[in-house]
Every structure is written in structure tokens, then in C-alpha cells.
């Protein structure tokens, strides 16, 4: 009985200690070397925005903030 208890305790201790290890985080991740207004080449872009044009990028962000994501202005227009 003591041997089974010792094996069980040792197994639980080893399992608990393996959970403490951290895997190395050496993935590709997000690259921040390109300007945000340079575009992604995706088909899901707003029709009024031109890739690479900083002024149209800023105008689209301003419009989205004022009308699309501002809950107060969306509720007041009804």
C-alpha cells in the first residue's frame, strides 16, 4: 500500500512540475515594420480607402470613429 501511495505521489508531483515549464516564444508574430496605411492586400477593404494614401486612411479612421463606433451618435440619430 505504501508503494502505491509513493508512486501516486511521485506521479502527481512530476505532473505538477511539468505544468510550470514555459515554452519558448519564438514565433513569427506581428511585424510592425510597415505603416498601417500601407494596406494588407485583402479584398475586405472599405471602397473609399486607397492603400498607401495616408490622408484617406486618416479620413476613414475619423469617419469610423464619429459614425460607426460612437454609440452616442448612433442612438441620437434615431
mmCIF file of C-alpha atoms in Angstrom:
data_model
loop_
_atom_site.group_PDB
_atom_site.id
_atom_site.type_symbol
_atom_site.label_atom_id
_atom_site.label_comp_id
_atom_site.label_asym_id
_atom_site.label_seq_id
_atom_site.Cartn_x
_atom_site.Cartn_y
_atom_site.Cartn_z
ATOM 1 C CA UNK A 1 0.000 0.000 0.000
ATOM 2 C CA UNK A 2 2.851 2.384 0.812
ATOM 3 C CA UNK A 3 4.472 1.667 -2.529
ATOM 4 C CA UNK A 4 1.288 2.557 -4.446
ATOM 5 C CA UNK A 5 0.970 5.741 -2.396
ATOM 6 C CA UNK A 6 4.617 6.667 -3.134
ATOM 7 C CA UNK A 7 4.205 6.035 -6.873
ATOM 8 C CA UNK A 8 0.984 8.030 -6.964
ATOM 9 C CA UNK A 9 2.527 10.939 -5.056
ATOM 10 C CA UNK A 10 5.606 10.935 -7.289
ATOM 11 C CA UNK A 11 3.470 10.869 -10.439
ATOM 12 C CA UNK A 12 1.355 13.780 -9.223
ATOM 13 C CA UNK A 13 4.461 15.782 -8.267
ATOM 14 C CA UNK A 14 6.028 15.227 -11.691
ATOM 15 C CA UNK A 15 2.769 16.188 -13.429
ATOM 16 C CA UNK A 16 2.523 19.355 -11.355
ATOM 17 C CA UNK A 17 6.107 20.362 -12.103
ATOM 18 C CA UNK A 18 5.768 19.833 -15.848
ATOM 19 C CA UNK A 19 2.961 22.395 -15.887
ATOM 20 C CA UNK A 20 5.414 25.012 -14.585
ATOM 21 C CA UNK A 21 7.614 24.921 -17.683
ATOM 22 C CA UNK A 22 7.288 27.707 -20.240
ATOM 23 C CA UNK A 23 7.605 27.059 -23.926
ATOM 24 C CA UNK A 24 9.920 29.401 -25.872
ATOM 25 C CA UNK A 25 8.015 32.115 -27.728
ATOM 26 C CA UNK A 26 9.975 32.349 -30.939
ATOM 27 C CA UNK A 27 7.110 32.575 -33.420
ATOM 28 C CA UNK A 28 6.863 34.981 -36.324
ATOM 29 C CA UNK A 29 4.279 37.188 -34.623
ATOM 30 C CA UNK A 30 3.058 40.516 -35.907
ATOM 31 C CA UNK A 31 5.510 42.615 -37.839
ATOM 32 C CA UNK A 32 5.298 46.334 -37.179
ATOM 33 C CA UNK A 33 7.713 47.461 -39.869
ATOM 34 C CA UNK A 34 5.080 48.577 -42.386
ATOM 35 C CA UNK A 35 2.976 51.690 -41.998
ATOM 36 C CA UNK A 36 -0.663 50.944 -41.107
ATOM 37 C CA UNK A 37 -1.936 52.869 -44.113
ATOM 38 C CA UNK A 38 0.136 50.731 -46.498
ATOM 39 C CA UNK A 39 -2.654 48.149 -46.650
ATOM 40 C CA UNK A 40 -2.792 44.391 -46.379
ATOM 41 C CA UNK A 41 -3.801 43.386 -49.881
ATOM 42 C CA UNK A 42 -7.075 41.992 -48.555
ATOM 43 C CA UNK A 43 -10.326 42.097 -50.519
ATOM 44 C CA UNK A 44 -12.188 43.244 -47.408
ATOM 45 C CA UNK A 45 -11.271 46.915 -47.564
ATOM 46 C CA UNK A 46 -13.573 49.911 -47.477
ATOM 47 C CA UNK A 47 -14.238 51.135 -51.028
ATOM 48 C CA UNK A 48 -13.387 54.746 -50.126
ATOM 49 C CA UNK A 49 -9.931 53.933 -48.834
ATOM 50 C CA UNK A 50 -6.897 53.834 -51.094
ATOM 51 C CA UNK A 51 -3.971 51.672 -49.949
ATOM 52 C CA UNK A 52 -0.844 53.741 -49.309
ATOM 53 C CA UNK A 53 -2.658 57.096 -49.030
ATOM 54 C CA UNK A 54 -2.181 58.420 -45.502
ATOM 55 C CA UNK A 55 -4.786 61.195 -45.759
ATOM 56 C CA UNK A 56 -7.533 58.825 -46.929
ATOM 57 C CA UNK A 57 -6.506 56.433 -44.122
ATOM 58 C CA UNK A 58 -6.890 59.168 -41.523
ATOM 59 C CA UNK A 59 -10.192 60.294 -43.030
ATOM 60 C CA UNK A 60 -11.575 56.742 -42.888
ATOM 61 C CA UNK A 61 -10.488 56.368 -39.258
ATOM 62 C CA UNK A 62 -12.114 59.674 -38.357
ATOM 63 C CA UNK A 63 -15.357 58.711 -40.123
ATOM 64 C CA UNK A 64 -15.421 55.304 -38.479
ATOM 65 C CA UNK A 65 -14.873 56.848 -35.068
ATOM 66 C CA UNK A 66 -17.544 59.504 -35.489
ATOM 67 C CA UNK A 67 -20.300 57.474 -37.091
ATOM 68 C CA UNK A 68 -19.571 53.772 -36.886
ATOM 69 C CA UNK A 69 -18.190 53.197 -33.411
ATOM 70 C CA UNK A 70 -19.661 56.078 -31.450
ATOM 71 C CA UNK A 71 -22.678 54.615 -29.701
ATOM 72 C CA UNK A 72 -23.931 58.035 -28.560
ATOM 73 C CA UNK A 73 -24.162 59.439 -32.090
ATOM 74 C CA UNK A 74 -25.783 56.226 -33.353
ATOM 75 C CA UNK A 75 -28.522 56.370 -30.719
ATOM 76 C CA UNK A 76 -29.159 60.112 -31.152
ATOM 77 C CA UNK A 77 -29.767 59.880 -34.906
ATOM 78 C CA UNK A 78 -32.882 57.724 -34.476
#
